[in-house]
């Protein structure tokens, strides 16, 4: 029984997986609290995780009919993500692992997205091509054994991610946050060929598997601005549909090209933008034409959740991987190299405050109780 904890951004997630089977899946989102700011506010996100952590974990245990003593391992996102948000999840996961007498596993957030598909479609083919598309990440990966082998990056975004492009253009279009779902809704009934938005990095000589969506974002913003300068009503449905078409075209074109070059017969599309209706539809169409199997998790597993982290933890346990030590830390900008992520903060920064005359003795004592420094005297 593996309990997974996710807190890298604005969702507090807890999931329980056993032998590849999903037993519980609970998510609390603070998205509504960020909407008026047009994006995620790190401090608000961290405070929301503190409030939601215990109820979410308890609900997951209740769904599975378990107690904390029944948990055999705890897996938690240790990066990448918002520093304060990650700290809340890791602190809670350490407490749960200690209480259950269970090993703790640090998990790379993006590996969690990849593993989410296994909860719906079973073990990943070895090898497979994985396209991760989310608000902060757009990557094309060659994956063999997810928890045993290094993950090969064929290409990543050089600027804005696909989801980030949707969020920023949605604001220019006057649509609410989060931008991805808003663009998807606005595109219904629109013509995806109405506006000739650019397809970045698709010309001969460009990096074949790198992504760039900053120029597309700018093109969409200028298109909207030109209509407003002329005093014309913005043809929102056509603009949103054309933007979606450009993003979906670039993503699927590069992914299928990689499948052909590497002789891979399975494409897995994961991450929040995998929930976009046009991305899914065009991927299905092009994979069917190329004879490539397409695997996409259900919508509830595309966005951030604890079940995907539990899925990685379950794979790590079954592979006999070594757990993390309880002094495991976070890495907010961790590159995806392996599914397990067990960074440890250097002790030097922690100890240096013990000799800082500006740190009052009560603060030093509190740090000692936390196990950070040895108490003086």
Short mmCIF file of C-alpha atoms in Angstrom, two decimals:
data_model
loop_
_atom_site.label_atom_id
_atom_site.label_comp_id
_atom_site.label_asym_id
_atom_site.label_seq_id
_atom_site.Cartn_x
_atom_site.Cartn_y
_atom_site.Cartn_z
CA UNK A 1 0.00 0.00 0.00
CA UNK A 2 1.74 3.16 -1.21
CA UNK A 3 0.47 6.60 -0.21
CA UNK A 4 1.41 9.38 -2.64
CA UNK A 5 1.52 13.10 -1.82
CA UNK A 6 1.57 15.90 -4.42
CA UNK A 7 1.93 19.60 -3.53
CA UNK A 8 4.15 21.13 -6.20
CA UNK A 9 1.77 23.91 -7.25
CA UNK A 10 -1.87 24.68 -6.43
CA UNK A 11 -3.28 21.17 -5.97
CA UNK A 12 -2.99 19.20 -2.75
CA UNK A 13 -3.26 15.57 -3.79
CA UNK A 14 -3.22 12.24 -2.01
CA UNK A 15 -3.55 8.87 -3.68
CA UNK A 16 -3.10 5.24 -2.68
CA UNK A 17 -1.86 2.58 -5.10
CA UNK A 18 -1.18 -1.11 -4.54
CA UNK A 19 0.28 -3.39 -7.19
CA UNK A 20 -0.52 -0.93 -9.95
CA UNK A 21 -4.15 -0.62 -8.83
CA UNK A 22 -5.61 2.74 -7.79
CA UNK A 23 -7.38 2.53 -4.44
CA UNK A 24 -7.88 6.21 -3.60
CA UNK A 25 -7.59 9.54 -5.39
CA UNK A 26 -8.32 12.88 -3.67
CA UNK A 27 -7.41 16.41 -4.81
CA UNK A 28 -8.06 19.79 -3.21
CA UNK A 29 -7.33 22.76 -5.46
CA UNK A 30 -6.67 26.36 -4.44
CA UNK A 31 -7.17 27.52 -8.05
CA UNK A 32 -10.13 29.75 -7.19
CA UNK A 33 -7.95 31.69 -4.73
CA UNK A 34 -5.42 32.43 -7.49
CA UNK A 35 -7.89 33.27 -10.25
CA UNK A 36 -8.22 36.96 -9.40
CA UNK A 37 -4.43 37.33 -9.71
CA UNK A 38 -4.31 35.67 -13.13
CA UNK A 39 -1.83 33.03 -11.98
CA UNK A 40 -0.60 31.02 -9.01
CA UNK A 41 0.63 33.05 -6.02
CA UNK A 42 3.26 30.91 -4.21
CA UNK A 43 2.46 32.09 -0.68
CA UNK A 44 -1.27 31.50 -1.13
CA UNK A 45 -0.56 28.06 -2.56
CA UNK A 46 1.66 27.08 0.38
CA UNK A 47 -0.92 28.21 2.95
CA UNK A 48 -3.65 26.32 1.11
CA UNK A 49 -1.54 23.14 1.24
CA UNK A 50 -1.17 23.52 5.01
CA UNK A 51 -4.95 23.75 5.40
CA UNK A 52 -5.80 20.95 2.99
CA UNK A 53 -3.09 18.39 3.77
CA UNK A 54 -4.65 16.48 6.68
CA UNK A 55 -8.23 16.41 5.31
CA UNK A 56 -7.05 15.23 1.89
CA UNK A 57 -4.90 12.43 3.34
CA UNK A 58 -7.68 11.32 5.68
CA UNK A 59 -10.20 11.24 2.84
CA UNK A 60 -7.82 9.12 0.77
CA UNK A 61 -7.40 6.66 3.64
CA UNK A 62 -11.18 6.55 4.09
CA UNK A 63 -11.73 5.89 0.38
CA UNK A 64 -9.35 2.94 0.53
CA UNK A 65 -10.71 1.71 3.88
CA UNK A 66 -7.27 1.98 5.47
CA UNK A 67 -5.56 3.46 8.49
CA UNK A 68 -2.17 5.11 8.44
CA UNK A 69 -0.70 1.99 10.06
CA UNK A 70 -1.71 0.01 6.95
CA UNK A 71 0.52 2.12 4.69
CA UNK A 72 3.68 0.29 3.58
CA UNK A 73 5.44 3.23 1.87
CA UNK A 74 5.01 6.97 1.36
CA UNK A 75 5.95 8.73 -1.87
CA UNK A 76 6.09 12.51 -2.18
CA UNK A 77 6.92 15.08 -4.85
CA UNK A 78 10.32 16.57 -4.04
CA UNK A 79 10.60 18.68 -7.21
CA UNK A 80 10.27 20.53 -9.39
CA UNK A 81 7.70 23.07 -8.23
CA UNK A 82 7.10 26.01 -5.94
CA UNK A 83 9.55 25.89 -3.03
CA UNK A 84 7.08 26.65 -0.25
CA UNK A 85 4.45 24.32 -1.66
CA UNK A 86 6.94 21.45 -1.98
CA UNK A 87 8.13 22.02 1.60
CA UNK A 88 4.60 21.60 2.97
CA UNK A 89 4.07 18.32 1.16
CA UNK A 90 7.48 16.94 2.11
CA UNK A 91 7.10 17.87 5.77
CA UNK A 92 3.70 16.18 5.92
CA UNK A 93 4.96 13.10 4.07
CA UNK A 94 7.89 12.75 6.48
CA UNK A 95 5.50 12.86 9.42
CA UNK A 96 3.25 10.23 7.86
CA UNK A 97 6.18 7.95 7.00
CA UNK A 98 7.49 8.27 10.55
CA UNK A 99 4.06 7.59 12.05
CA UNK A 100 3.51 4.55 9.84
CA UNK A 101 7.04 3.25 10.27
CA UNK A 102 7.20 3.19 6.46
CA UNK A 103 9.97 4.04 3.99
CA UNK A 104 9.83 7.40 2.22
CA UNK A 105 10.43 7.90 -1.51
CA UNK A 106 11.07 11.23 -3.22
CA UNK A 107 9.50 11.43 -6.66
CA UNK A 108 10.11 13.71 -9.63
CA UNK A 109 6.86 15.49 -10.45
CA UNK A 110 7.11 14.88 -14.20
CA UNK A 111 7.78 11.17 -13.72
CA UNK A 112 4.50 11.17 -11.82
CA UNK A 113 2.69 12.47 -14.88
CA UNK A 114 4.22 9.66 -16.94
CA UNK A 115 3.22 7.02 -14.38
CA UNK A 116 -0.35 8.34 -14.23
CA UNK A 117 -1.05 6.51 -17.47
CA UNK A 118 -0.21 3.16 -15.90
CA UNK A 119 -3.18 3.51 -13.56
CA UNK A 120 -5.51 3.42 -16.56
CA UNK A 121 -3.70 1.36 -19.21
CA UNK A 122 -1.28 -0.83 -17.26
CA UNK A 123 2.54 -1.02 -17.52
CA UNK A 124 4.27 1.27 -20.00
CA UNK A 125 5.68 -0.42 -23.12
CA UNK A 126 9.47 -0.57 -23.14
CA UNK A 127 10.37 1.62 -24.94
CA UNK A 128 7.74 4.32 -25.46
CA UNK A 129 7.65 7.97 -26.47
CA UNK A 130 6.22 10.38 -23.87
CA UNK A 131 4.99 13.89 -24.58
CA UNK A 132 4.58 15.94 -21.40
CA UNK A 133 2.54 19.11 -21.89
CA UNK A 134 1.57 21.29 -18.94
CA UNK A 135 1.58 24.85 -17.67
CA UNK A 136 5.28 24.81 -16.90
CA UNK A 137 6.68 21.96 -18.97
CA UNK A 138 6.69 20.77 -22.56
CA UNK A 139 9.05 17.84 -23.12
CA UNK A 140 9.47 14.93 -25.49
CA UNK A 141 10.98 11.91 -23.74
CA UNK A 142 12.27 8.50 -24.76
CA UNK A 143 11.34 6.20 -21.87
CA UNK A 144 12.45 2.64 -21.30
CA UNK A 145 11.92 1.27 -17.76
CA UNK A 146 10.56 4.33 -15.96
CA UNK A 147 12.07 3.61 -12.53
CA UNK A 148 15.23 1.71 -13.50
CA UNK A 149 16.60 3.48 -16.56
CA UNK A 150 17.64 7.09 -17.16
CA UNK A 151 15.07 9.17 -19.04
CA UNK A 152 16.28 10.54 -22.37
CA UNK A 153 15.17 14.08 -23.24
CA UNK A 154 14.79 14.45 -26.99
CA UNK A 155 13.55 18.00 -26.67
CA UNK A 156 12.15 20.56 -24.24
CA UNK A 157 10.64 24.00 -24.48
CA UNK A 158 13.17 26.78 -24.94
CA UNK A 159 10.82 29.45 -23.58
CA UNK A 160 7.08 29.30 -22.80
CA UNK A 161 5.46 25.92 -22.27
CA UNK A 162 2.24 25.09 -24.12
CA UNK A 163 0.07 25.59 -21.04
CA UNK A 164 1.81 28.87 -20.26
CA UNK A 165 1.01 30.05 -23.78
CA UNK A 166 -2.67 29.22 -23.23
CA UNK A 167 -2.72 31.07 -19.89
CA UNK A 168 -1.11 34.24 -21.26
CA UNK A 169 -3.16 34.38 -24.45
CA UNK A 170 -6.36 33.75 -22.50
CA UNK A 171 -5.66 36.88 -20.48
CA UNK A 172 -5.16 38.91 -23.69
CA UNK A 173 -8.42 37.47 -25.06
CA UNK A 174 -10.24 38.52 -21.88
CA UNK A 175 -10.77 34.94 -20.71
CA UNK A 176 -10.48 33.76 -17.08
CA UNK A 177 -7.66 31.83 -15.43
CA UNK A 178 -6.75 29.00 -15.89
CA UNK A 179 -6.34 29.74 -19.57
CA UNK A 180 -6.21 26.19 -20.98
CA UNK A 181 -9.79 25.17 -20.15
CA UNK A 182 -11.02 28.69 -21.01
CA UNK A 183 -9.41 28.56 -24.47
CA UNK A 184 -10.84 25.07 -25.01
CA UNK A 185 -14.36 26.25 -24.16
CA UNK A 186 -14.06 29.40 -26.28
CA UNK A 187 -12.85 27.38 -29.29
CA UNK A 188 -16.07 25.39 -29.56
CA UNK A 189 -17.73 26.33 -32.79
CA UNK A 190 -14.65 28.20 -34.00
CA UNK A 191 -12.66 27.58 -37.17
CA UNK A 192 -9.16 26.33 -36.45
CA UNK A 193 -7.98 27.50 -39.89
CA UNK A 194 -9.39 31.02 -39.58
CA UNK A 195 -6.14 32.60 -38.36
CA UNK A 196 -2.74 31.61 -39.77
CA UNK A 197 -0.86 31.52 -36.48
CA UNK A 198 2.81 30.41 -36.77
CA UNK A 199 4.11 26.90 -36.04
CA UNK A 200 7.35 27.61 -34.11
CA UNK A 201 10.49 25.53 -34.70
CA UNK A 202 8.99 23.46 -37.53
CA UNK A 203 11.10 24.70 -40.46
CA UNK A 204 13.93 22.60 -41.94
CA UNK A 205 17.07 23.21 -39.94
CA UNK A 206 15.23 23.96 -36.69
CA UNK A 207 15.85 21.77 -33.65
CA UNK A 208 13.61 18.81 -34.54
CA UNK A 209 12.24 18.07 -31.06
CA UNK A 210 12.55 21.39 -29.23
CA UNK A 211 9.47 23.49 -28.53
CA UNK A 212 8.86 27.23 -28.43
CA UNK A 213 5.53 28.92 -27.76
CA UNK A 214 6.60 32.46 -26.89
CA UNK A 215 6.37 33.65 -30.51
CA UNK A 216 2.96 32.03 -30.92
CA UNK A 217 1.80 33.83 -27.79
CA UNK A 218 3.03 37.15 -29.21
CA UNK A 219 1.36 36.52 -32.57
CA UNK A 220 -1.97 35.84 -30.87
CA UNK A 221 -1.62 38.97 -28.73
CA UNK A 222 -0.90 41.14 -31.80
CA UNK A 223 -3.83 39.62 -33.66
CA UNK A 224 -6.16 40.57 -30.79
CA UNK A 225 -4.61 44.04 -30.53
CA UNK A 226 -5.14 44.75 -34.24
CA UNK A 227 -8.86 44.03 -33.91
CA UNK A 228 -9.17 46.30 -30.90
CA UNK A 229 -7.23 49.14 -32.56
CA UNK A 230 -9.64 48.98 -35.49
CA UNK A 231 -12.58 48.97 -33.09
CA UNK A 232 -13.69 45.53 -34.29
CA UNK A 233 -15.21 42.85 -32.15
CA UNK A 234 -12.74 40.07 -31.46
CA UNK A 235 -13.75 36.84 -33.25
CA UNK A 236 -12.99 34.91 -30.08
CA UNK A 237 -14.09 31.43 -31.16
CA UNK A 238 -11.96 31.53 -34.33
CA UNK A 239 -8.96 32.96 -32.47
CA UNK A 240 -9.14 30.36 -29.71
CA UNK A 241 -9.66 27.50 -32.17
CA UNK A 242 -6.75 28.67 -34.34
CA UNK A 243 -4.47 28.95 -31.31
CA UNK A 244 -5.41 25.43 -30.20
CA UNK A 245 -4.80 24.13 -33.72
CA UNK A 246 -1.31 25.65 -33.83
CA UNK A 247 -0.34 24.19 -30.45
CA UNK A 248 -1.80 20.76 -31.20
CA UNK A 249 -0.18 20.71 -34.65
CA UNK A 250 3.32 21.42 -33.31
CA UNK A 251 3.03 18.99 -30.40
CA UNK A 252 1.73 16.04 -32.40
CA UNK A 253 3.89 16.69 -35.46
CA UNK A 254 7.10 16.53 -33.41
CA UNK A 255 5.94 13.59 -31.29
CA UNK A 256 5.06 11.46 -34.32
CA UNK A 257 8.34 12.39 -36.03
CA UNK A 258 10.21 11.16 -32.95
CA UNK A 259 8.23 7.91 -32.96
CA UNK A 260 9.22 7.32 -36.57
CA UNK A 261 12.90 8.12 -36.03
CA UNK A 262 13.26 5.95 -32.93
CA UNK A 263 11.04 3.11 -34.15
CA UNK A 264 8.64 3.47 -31.21
CA UNK A 265 5.09 2.18 -31.60
CA UNK A 266 3.49 3.81 -28.54
CA UNK A 267 3.00 7.50 -27.78
CA UNK A 268 1.94 8.53 -24.27
CA UNK A 269 0.60 12.07 -23.87
CA UNK A 270 0.39 13.35 -20.28
CA UNK A 271 0.15 16.56 -18.28
CA UNK A 272 -2.56 19.19 -17.88
CA UNK A 273 -2.63 20.19 -21.56
CA UNK A 274 -3.30 16.53 -22.43
CA UNK A 275 -6.84 17.35 -21.28
CA UNK A 276 -7.24 19.79 -24.18
CA UNK A 277 -9.85 18.45 -26.60
CA UNK A 278 -8.00 19.44 -29.79
CA UNK A 279 -4.65 18.07 -28.62
CA UNK A 280 -6.31 14.74 -27.84
CA UNK A 281 -8.29 14.64 -31.10
CA UNK A 282 -5.36 15.50 -33.36
CA UNK A 283 -3.11 13.04 -31.53
CA UNK A 284 -5.70 10.29 -32.07
CA UNK A 285 -6.03 11.17 -35.74
CA UNK A 286 -2.31 11.28 -36.48
CA UNK A 287 -1.43 8.21 -34.40
CA UNK A 288 -4.12 6.19 -36.16
CA UNK A 289 -2.74 7.25 -39.56
CA UNK A 290 0.82 6.35 -38.50
CA UNK A 291 -0.06 3.03 -36.89
CA UNK A 292 1.11 4.24 -33.48
CA UNK A 293 -0.75 3.33 -30.30
CA UNK A 294 -1.86 6.42 -28.38
CA UNK A 295 -2.21 6.36 -24.61
CA UNK A 296 -3.68 9.33 -22.74
CA UNK A 297 -4.74 9.17 -19.07
CA UNK A 298 -8.34 10.06 -18.14
CA UNK A 299 -8.95 13.74 -17.53
CA UNK A 300 -8.86 13.38 -13.73
CA UNK A 301 -5.31 12.01 -13.91
CA UNK A 302 -3.97 14.58 -16.40
CA UNK A 303 -3.73 17.45 -13.93
CA UNK A 304 -1.56 17.32 -10.78
CA UNK A 305 -2.65 14.64 -8.29
CA UNK A 306 -1.33 12.36 -5.59
CA UNK A 307 -2.33 9.16 -7.39
CA UNK A 308 0.39 9.67 -10.00
CA UNK A 309 3.02 10.09 -7.26
CA UNK A 310 1.74 6.95 -5.54
CA UNK A 311 2.03 5.15 -8.89
CA UNK A 312 5.74 6.01 -9.11
CA UNK A 313 6.22 5.00 -5.48
CA UNK A 314 4.51 1.68 -6.16
CA UNK A 315 6.85 1.05 -9.11
CA UNK A 316 9.90 1.99 -7.02
CA UNK A 317 8.89 -0.37 -4.21
CA UNK A 318 8.26 -3.25 -6.60
CA UNK A 319 11.60 -2.58 -8.32
CA UNK A 320 13.42 -2.84 -4.98
CA UNK A 321 14.67 0.76 -5.16
CA UNK A 322 16.32 2.23 -2.08
CA UNK A 323 14.13 4.72 -0.19
CA UNK A 324 15.16 8.23 0.75
CA UNK A 325 16.59 9.19 4.12
CA UNK A 326 14.43 11.33 6.37
CA UNK A 327 16.77 14.28 5.73
CA UNK A 328 15.68 14.31 2.08
CA UNK A 329 15.08 17.86 0.85
CA UNK A 330 13.40 19.50 -2.15
CA UNK A 331 14.77 20.63 -5.50
CA UNK A 332 12.39 23.23 -7.00
CA UNK A 333 14.17 23.20 -10.38
CA UNK A 334 15.14 19.53 -10.61
CA UNK A 335 15.77 18.25 -14.15
CA UNK A 336 14.05 15.00 -15.07
CA UNK A 337 16.76 12.35 -15.19
CA UNK A 338 15.30 9.56 -13.04
CA UNK A 339 11.87 8.94 -11.54
CA UNK A 340 13.24 8.89 -7.98
CA UNK A 341 14.40 12.26 -6.65
CA UNK A 342 16.18 12.23 -3.29
CA UNK A 343 18.06 15.53 -2.94
CA UNK A 344 19.63 16.39 0.42
CA UNK A 345 20.19 20.02 1.40
CA UNK A 346 23.84 20.85 2.19
CA UNK A 347 24.21 21.15 5.97
CA UNK A 348 26.53 24.16 5.74
CA UNK A 349 23.72 26.70 5.23
CA UNK A 350 21.80 25.20 8.12
CA UNK A 351 24.70 25.26 10.58
CA UNK A 352 25.90 28.74 9.70
CA UNK A 353 22.95 30.39 11.44
CA UNK A 354 23.98 28.79 14.72
CA UNK A 355 26.88 31.23 14.90
CA UNK A 356 24.99 34.23 13.56
CA UNK A 357 24.70 36.89 16.30
CA UNK A 358 21.56 38.20 14.59
CA UNK A 359 19.72 34.92 15.27
CA UNK A 360 18.12 35.04 18.71
CA UNK A 361 18.59 32.12 21.09
CA UNK A 362 14.91 31.05 21.07
CA UNK A 363 15.07 30.70 17.27
CA UNK A 364 18.24 28.65 17.64
CA UNK A 365 16.52 26.40 20.17
CA UNK A 366 13.56 25.91 17.86
CA UNK A 367 15.91 24.90 15.06
CA UNK A 368 17.59 22.44 17.40
CA UNK A 369 14.26 20.85 18.24
CA UNK A 370 13.67 20.48 14.49
CA UNK A 371 16.96 18.58 14.25
CA UNK A 372 18.66 21.26 12.17
CA UNK A 373 21.41 22.21 14.64
CA UNK A 374 22.66 20.84 17.88
CA UNK A 375 21.37 22.82 20.91
CA UNK A 376 24.04 24.94 22.53
CA UNK A 377 24.70 24.45 26.22
#
